[in-house]
Amino acid sequence: MAVITYRDALNQALREEMQRDGDVFLMGEEVAEYNGAYKVSKGLLEEFGPMRVVDTPIAELGFAGIGVGAAMVGLKPVIEMMTWNFALLAIDQIVNAAAKVRYMSGGQIGCPIVVRGPGGAALQLGAQHSQAFESWYAHIPGLKVVMPATPADAKGLLKSAIRDPNPVVFIEGEMLYNLKGEVPEGEYLIPLGKADIKRAGNDVTIICHSKTVAPALNAAKSLADEGIDAEVIDLRTIRPLDEAAILASVAKTHRCVVAEEGWAFAGVGAQVVDLIQREAFNDLDAPVLRVTQADVPMPYNKHLEKAAKADAGKISAAVRRVCYKD
Amino acid sequence: MAVSTDNNPRSKRRGAEAPFADQYRDWLRTMLLIRHFEERAGEAYSIGQIGGFCHLYTGQEAVAVGTISALRSDDYIVSAYREHGQALARGMTPNSIMAELFGKATGCSKGKGGSMHLFDFAKGFMGGHGIVGGQIPLGAGFAWAAKYRKTDQVSLTYFGEAAANIGSFHEALNMAGLWKLPAIFVIENNGYGMGTAVKRAAAITDLYLRAASYGMPGVEVDGQDVVAVRQAMDAAVARARAGEGPTLLDIRCFRYVGHSMSDAASGTYRSKEELDASRMRDPIALLEARMRDLDLLDDATLAAMDAEVIAEVAASVVFAEESPDPDPSELWTDVYAPEGQ
Ligand SMILES: Cc1ncc(C[n+]2csc(CCOP(=O)(O)OP(=O)(O)O)c2C)c(N)n1
C-alpha cells in the first residue's frame, strides 16, 4: 500500500470522484489556479478545467449558497472553505437551506453537497483562526458531520461523503494535512457513521476524533507502560454517531474518557457522555471524564496555547483518574 | 413577434396587434385567482385555520404573472416567504397550496413547509424561503447548474427590496455577473420591508442602479402593468438563454395588505392616502381595461371568470379542511435521504 499524506489522500478522493461522476465539481476560494490554500486541490484544474474546479471571490455565504442551489437540482458540489472559521459567514446557507430543504419540501428536494475544509487549531494563529466547530453542525438535524483522523480515513470518508445524498460537513484537521499513512489505491470507501477501533484494549475506552486521535494513541502507548490497557475509538463521523461502537467498548472496559479539540460546553463529548449515562450506566465503574480545549478563546502565546489544548498528557491524566490510579 | 412599445391601454388596438393579446385571458384569470386566493387565505388565517406567519401577495399579482408567463416549464423559480401568488402563477394548484397553508398531508410540502415554504420540484418551484435574501444564492446556484449542464434553462429569483440590502444579494449577483449565469433577479419593490420604507434602508433608492456593480443590466419596471413586466422579463430571458448573463429587474409594485397578517394595511408606517393612490392603478383593473379596449373582455365574461376562480378557491378551502393531518410518523421522515438512495 502506498504511504501518502492526508492532503494527498483527499486529493485522490476528489480526483477519483470527479473522474467517475461528471456531476461532481469543486468550488471555493483559491481552489483552482492557486491549487488550494492547503494544496488539497493540486492539479485538479489542469485535469478537469475551470467549470469543474472553480475559483470564487471571497464570498463564503454566496458561494456556499450557489453550491446548495446546484445540489438542490442534482449536481454534487464540493465546496471548499478555506477554513471553517470563515464558514461562519456561510452558516446560514448550510443550516437554514442545505439542512432543511428536504424536510421543508416534504421530501421532494435533496441536497447532496459536501462542504469541506480545515478545522481546529494549527499553531499560534490566535483566537479567530483556531476553532473547532463540529458540535455546531452536529447539532443540526439534516446534516452529517465527518472528521477523518488518518490519510486512509480521509480518502475513504471523503469518497463516501461525495456519494452521500445528504449535505455533509466534512471537517479536515488543519494540523493533519502532512500526516502520512498507508492508503489503499482505487475504489476504497468507508461508510459514514462507523467509528473505528484505532487500538483495542480492555481497561478503559478513550473516545476521540480528528486531531485528538493521535494524542489518544500516544497516551494509550504510555499508559500501557503503566499497566493500563486503553482502547481508542475514533468516531470518524460525529453525526450520525456510532452509538453501538461506543456502548460495546464501554461494556467491555467499564471506564471512559472522551477527548476532543473543541470547547467543553455543549460539545461533542457532552453528547457521548449523555449516551453512556443513559444506555450504559450499569456498565460504568467510574464517572466519564472529558478532555477538551480550555473554555477560552485560543491565546496566541505558545505556552498559553499549549495549556489550552487537549493533549496526550491531559488524556493520560484523565485515564488515570477514571482508573483510580491517581 | 412584433412588440408594440405603446403602453397606453386607452389607445384602440385590435387583438393581434397588441402584445400577448392571446394570453391576456389566462393572465387575467391567474391574477384573479391570486387575488381571491389571498383573500380567502386571510380569512382562514383570521379564524385560526392557518397558523404561523402568513404574508399575502395581494396587489403584486402582475409581477408573478408577468414574469412567470415568460418562462418555460423546465426553468427554475425560487422565492421568499411571500410566494403564494408565484406558486399559483406557476400552475401549482390552489388545493395543494391551501392544504399546505392548513398544514395538511395533501399540501405541496406535505404540511411540513407551511405558508413560507411552498415547494413543487416537478414544476421547478424551488421553494419559499424564510431568511431574508437566503434564496438569492440558491437562485444563482440553479443558474449555475443550468450553465454547468449546458441546458438553456433560466433561473428566476424573487426577493423584496429590503432583501437587496443583505450580503447574500451582493455576493450572489457579483458571482452571477462574473460568471454570466442565466439568472434573472427580480426585486419585488413594494416600497417597504416590514415597516421600513426603502428610503430609510437603502443608500440609493433606485435599486436597479446597483446592477452596474455586477456587470448586468438593471431595469426599472412598472409592476402594476403586467405587459410591462412581461416585456422586461422577455428581454431578460432572451439574454439569459443566449448566454449573455443575468439581469436585475427592479419591479415597482405595492402590497395592499400588511407585511403579514399581524400588521395593518395602513395607518402605522404608511398612510391611507398612499395606499388608496396605489389602488388607483390596480394591476387587475389595468389589465381588464386593456382587454376591454381590445374587445377581449365584456362584463359577462369577467363575471363568469370571477365566479369560476371564486369557486375554485372555495373548493380549495374545503379540500384543505377535509384533508388529513400528516401521519404522526411524518415527524421523523425527510430529515435524511432514505437509506440506499
Ligand atoms: C435575515 C432576516 N432578517 C430579518 C428577518 C425578518 N423579516 C422577515 S420579512 C422582513 C422584511 C423584508 O422585506 P422585503 O425584502 O422588502 O420583502 P417584502 O416583505 O416586502 O415582500 C424582515 C425584516 C428575516 N426573515 N430574515
PDB file of N, CA and C in Angstrom, chain A residues 150-161 188-196 198 236-237:
ATOM      1  N   THR A 150      -6.967  10.107   9.827  1.00  0.00           N
ATOM      2  CA  THR A 150      -5.813   9.491   9.165  1.00  0.00           C
ATOM      3  C   THR A 150      -5.953   9.644   7.657  1.00  0.00           C
ATOM      4  N   PRO A 151      -4.854   9.476   6.920  1.00  0.00           N
ATOM      5  CA  PRO A 151      -4.954   9.566   5.459  1.00  0.00           C
ATOM      6  C   PRO A 151      -5.933   8.546   4.879  1.00  0.00           C
ATOM      7  N   ALA A 152      -5.906   7.330   5.357  1.00  0.00           N
ATOM      8  CA  ALA A 152      -6.808   6.313   4.804  1.00  0.00           C
ATOM      9  C   ALA A 152      -8.261   6.691   5.071  1.00  0.00           C
ATOM     10  N   ASP A 153      -8.532   7.143   6.288  1.00  0.00           N
ATOM     11  CA  ASP A 153      -9.904   7.555   6.603  1.00  0.00           C
ATOM     12  C   ASP A 153     -10.302   8.773   5.773  1.00  0.00           C
ATOM     13  N   ALA A 154      -9.352   9.678   5.582  1.00  0.00           N
ATOM     14  CA  ALA A 154      -9.648  10.884   4.804  1.00  0.00           C
ATOM     15  C   ALA A 154     -10.123  10.503   3.412  1.00  0.00           C
ATOM     16  N   LYS A 155      -9.441   9.571   2.800  1.00  0.00           N
ATOM     17  CA  LYS A 155      -9.822   9.190   1.432  1.00  0.00           C
ATOM     18  C   LYS A 155     -11.155   8.447   1.421  1.00  0.00           C
ATOM     19  N   GLY A 156     -11.248   7.437   2.255  1.00  0.00           N
ATOM     20  CA  GLY A 156     -12.460   6.608   2.229  1.00  0.00           C
ATOM     21  C   GLY A 156     -13.703   7.364   2.651  1.00  0.00           C
ATOM     22  N   LEU A 157     -13.543   8.272   3.583  1.00  0.00           N
ATOM     23  CA  LEU A 157     -14.707   9.034   4.054  1.00  0.00           C
ATOM     24  C   LEU A 157     -15.093  10.137   3.075  1.00  0.00           C
ATOM     25  N   LEU A 158     -14.110  10.774   2.455  1.00  0.00           N
ATOM     26  CA  LEU A 158     -14.472  11.845   1.511  1.00  0.00           C
ATOM     27  C   LEU A 158     -15.196  11.262   0.300  1.00  0.00           C
ATOM     28  N   LYS A 159     -14.732  10.109  -0.155  1.00  0.00           N
ATOM     29  CA  LYS A 159     -15.435   9.478  -1.285  1.00  0.00           C
ATOM     30  C   LYS A 159     -16.882   9.144  -0.907  1.00  0.00           C
ATOM     31  N   SER A 160     -17.066   8.622   0.282  1.00  0.00           N
ATOM     32  CA  SER A 160     -18.438   8.318   0.725  1.00  0.00           C
ATOM     33  C   SER A 160     -19.257   9.589   0.900  1.00  0.00           C
ATOM     34  N   ALA A 161     -18.631  10.633   1.421  1.00  0.00           N
ATOM     35  CA  ALA A 161     -19.345  11.898   1.636  1.00  0.00           C
ATOM     36  C   ALA A 161     -19.845  12.456   0.309  1.00  0.00           C
ATOM     37  N   TYR A 188     -12.175   2.755  -2.752  1.00  0.00           N
ATOM     38  CA  TYR A 188     -11.965   2.481  -1.334  1.00  0.00           C
ATOM     39  C   TYR A 188     -12.889   3.405  -0.556  1.00  0.00           C
ATOM     40  N   LEU A 189     -13.920   2.833   0.003  1.00  0.00           N
ATOM     41  CA  LEU A 189     -14.944   3.623   0.677  1.00  0.00           C
ATOM     42  C   LEU A 189     -15.024   3.238   2.149  1.00  0.00           C
ATOM     43  N   ILE A 190     -15.243   4.223   2.986  1.00  0.00           N
ATOM     44  CA  ILE A 190     -15.535   3.956   4.404  1.00  0.00           C
ATOM     45  C   ILE A 190     -16.935   4.482   4.666  1.00  0.00           C
ATOM     46  N   PRO A 191     -17.828   3.641   5.159  1.00  0.00           N
ATOM     47  CA  PRO A 191     -19.196   4.124   5.360  1.00  0.00           C
ATOM     48  C   PRO A 191     -19.258   5.249   6.390  1.00  0.00           C
ATOM     49  N   LEU A 192     -20.138   6.235   6.146  1.00  0.00           N
ATOM     50  CA  LEU A 192     -20.345   7.292   7.137  1.00  0.00           C
ATOM     51  C   LEU A 192     -21.112   6.688   8.318  1.00  0.00           C
ATOM     52  N   GLY A 193     -20.760   7.123   9.516  1.00  0.00           N
ATOM     53  CA  GLY A 193     -21.494   6.638  10.685  1.00  0.00           C
ATOM     54  C   GLY A 193     -20.863   5.432  11.356  1.00  0.00           C
ATOM     55  N   LYS A 194     -19.674   5.043  10.909  1.00  0.00           N
ATOM     56  CA  LYS A 194     -18.996   3.899  11.524  1.00  0.00           C
ATOM     57  C   LYS A 194     -17.719   4.368  12.207  1.00  0.00           C
ATOM     58  N   ALA A 195     -17.676   4.182  13.525  1.00  0.00           N
ATOM     59  CA  ALA A 195     -16.454   4.505  14.271  1.00  0.00           C
ATOM     60  C   ALA A 195     -15.402   3.427  14.007  1.00  0.00           C
ATOM     61  N   ASP A 196     -14.173   3.717  14.416  1.00  0.00           N
ATOM     62  CA  ASP A 196     -13.089   2.773  14.156  1.00  0.00           C
ATOM     63  C   ASP A 196     -12.303   2.546  15.451  1.00  0.00           C
ATOM     64  N   LYS A 198      -9.141   2.244  16.853  1.00  0.00           N
ATOM     65  CA  LYS A 198      -7.779   2.528  16.406  1.00  0.00           C
ATOM     66  C   LYS A 198      -6.770   1.736  17.242  1.00  0.00           C
ATOM     67  N   ARG A 236     -14.800   9.171  13.859  1.00  0.00           N
ATOM     68  CA  ARG A 236     -14.762   9.415  12.406  1.00  0.00           C
ATOM     69  C   ARG A 236     -15.966  10.195  11.885  1.00  0.00           C
ATOM     70  N   THR A 237     -17.162   9.782  12.241  1.00  0.00           N
ATOM     71  CA  THR A 237     -18.366  10.544  11.897  1.00  0.00           C
ATOM     72  C   THR A 237     -18.995  10.995  13.214  1.00  0.00           C
TER      73      THR A 237
END
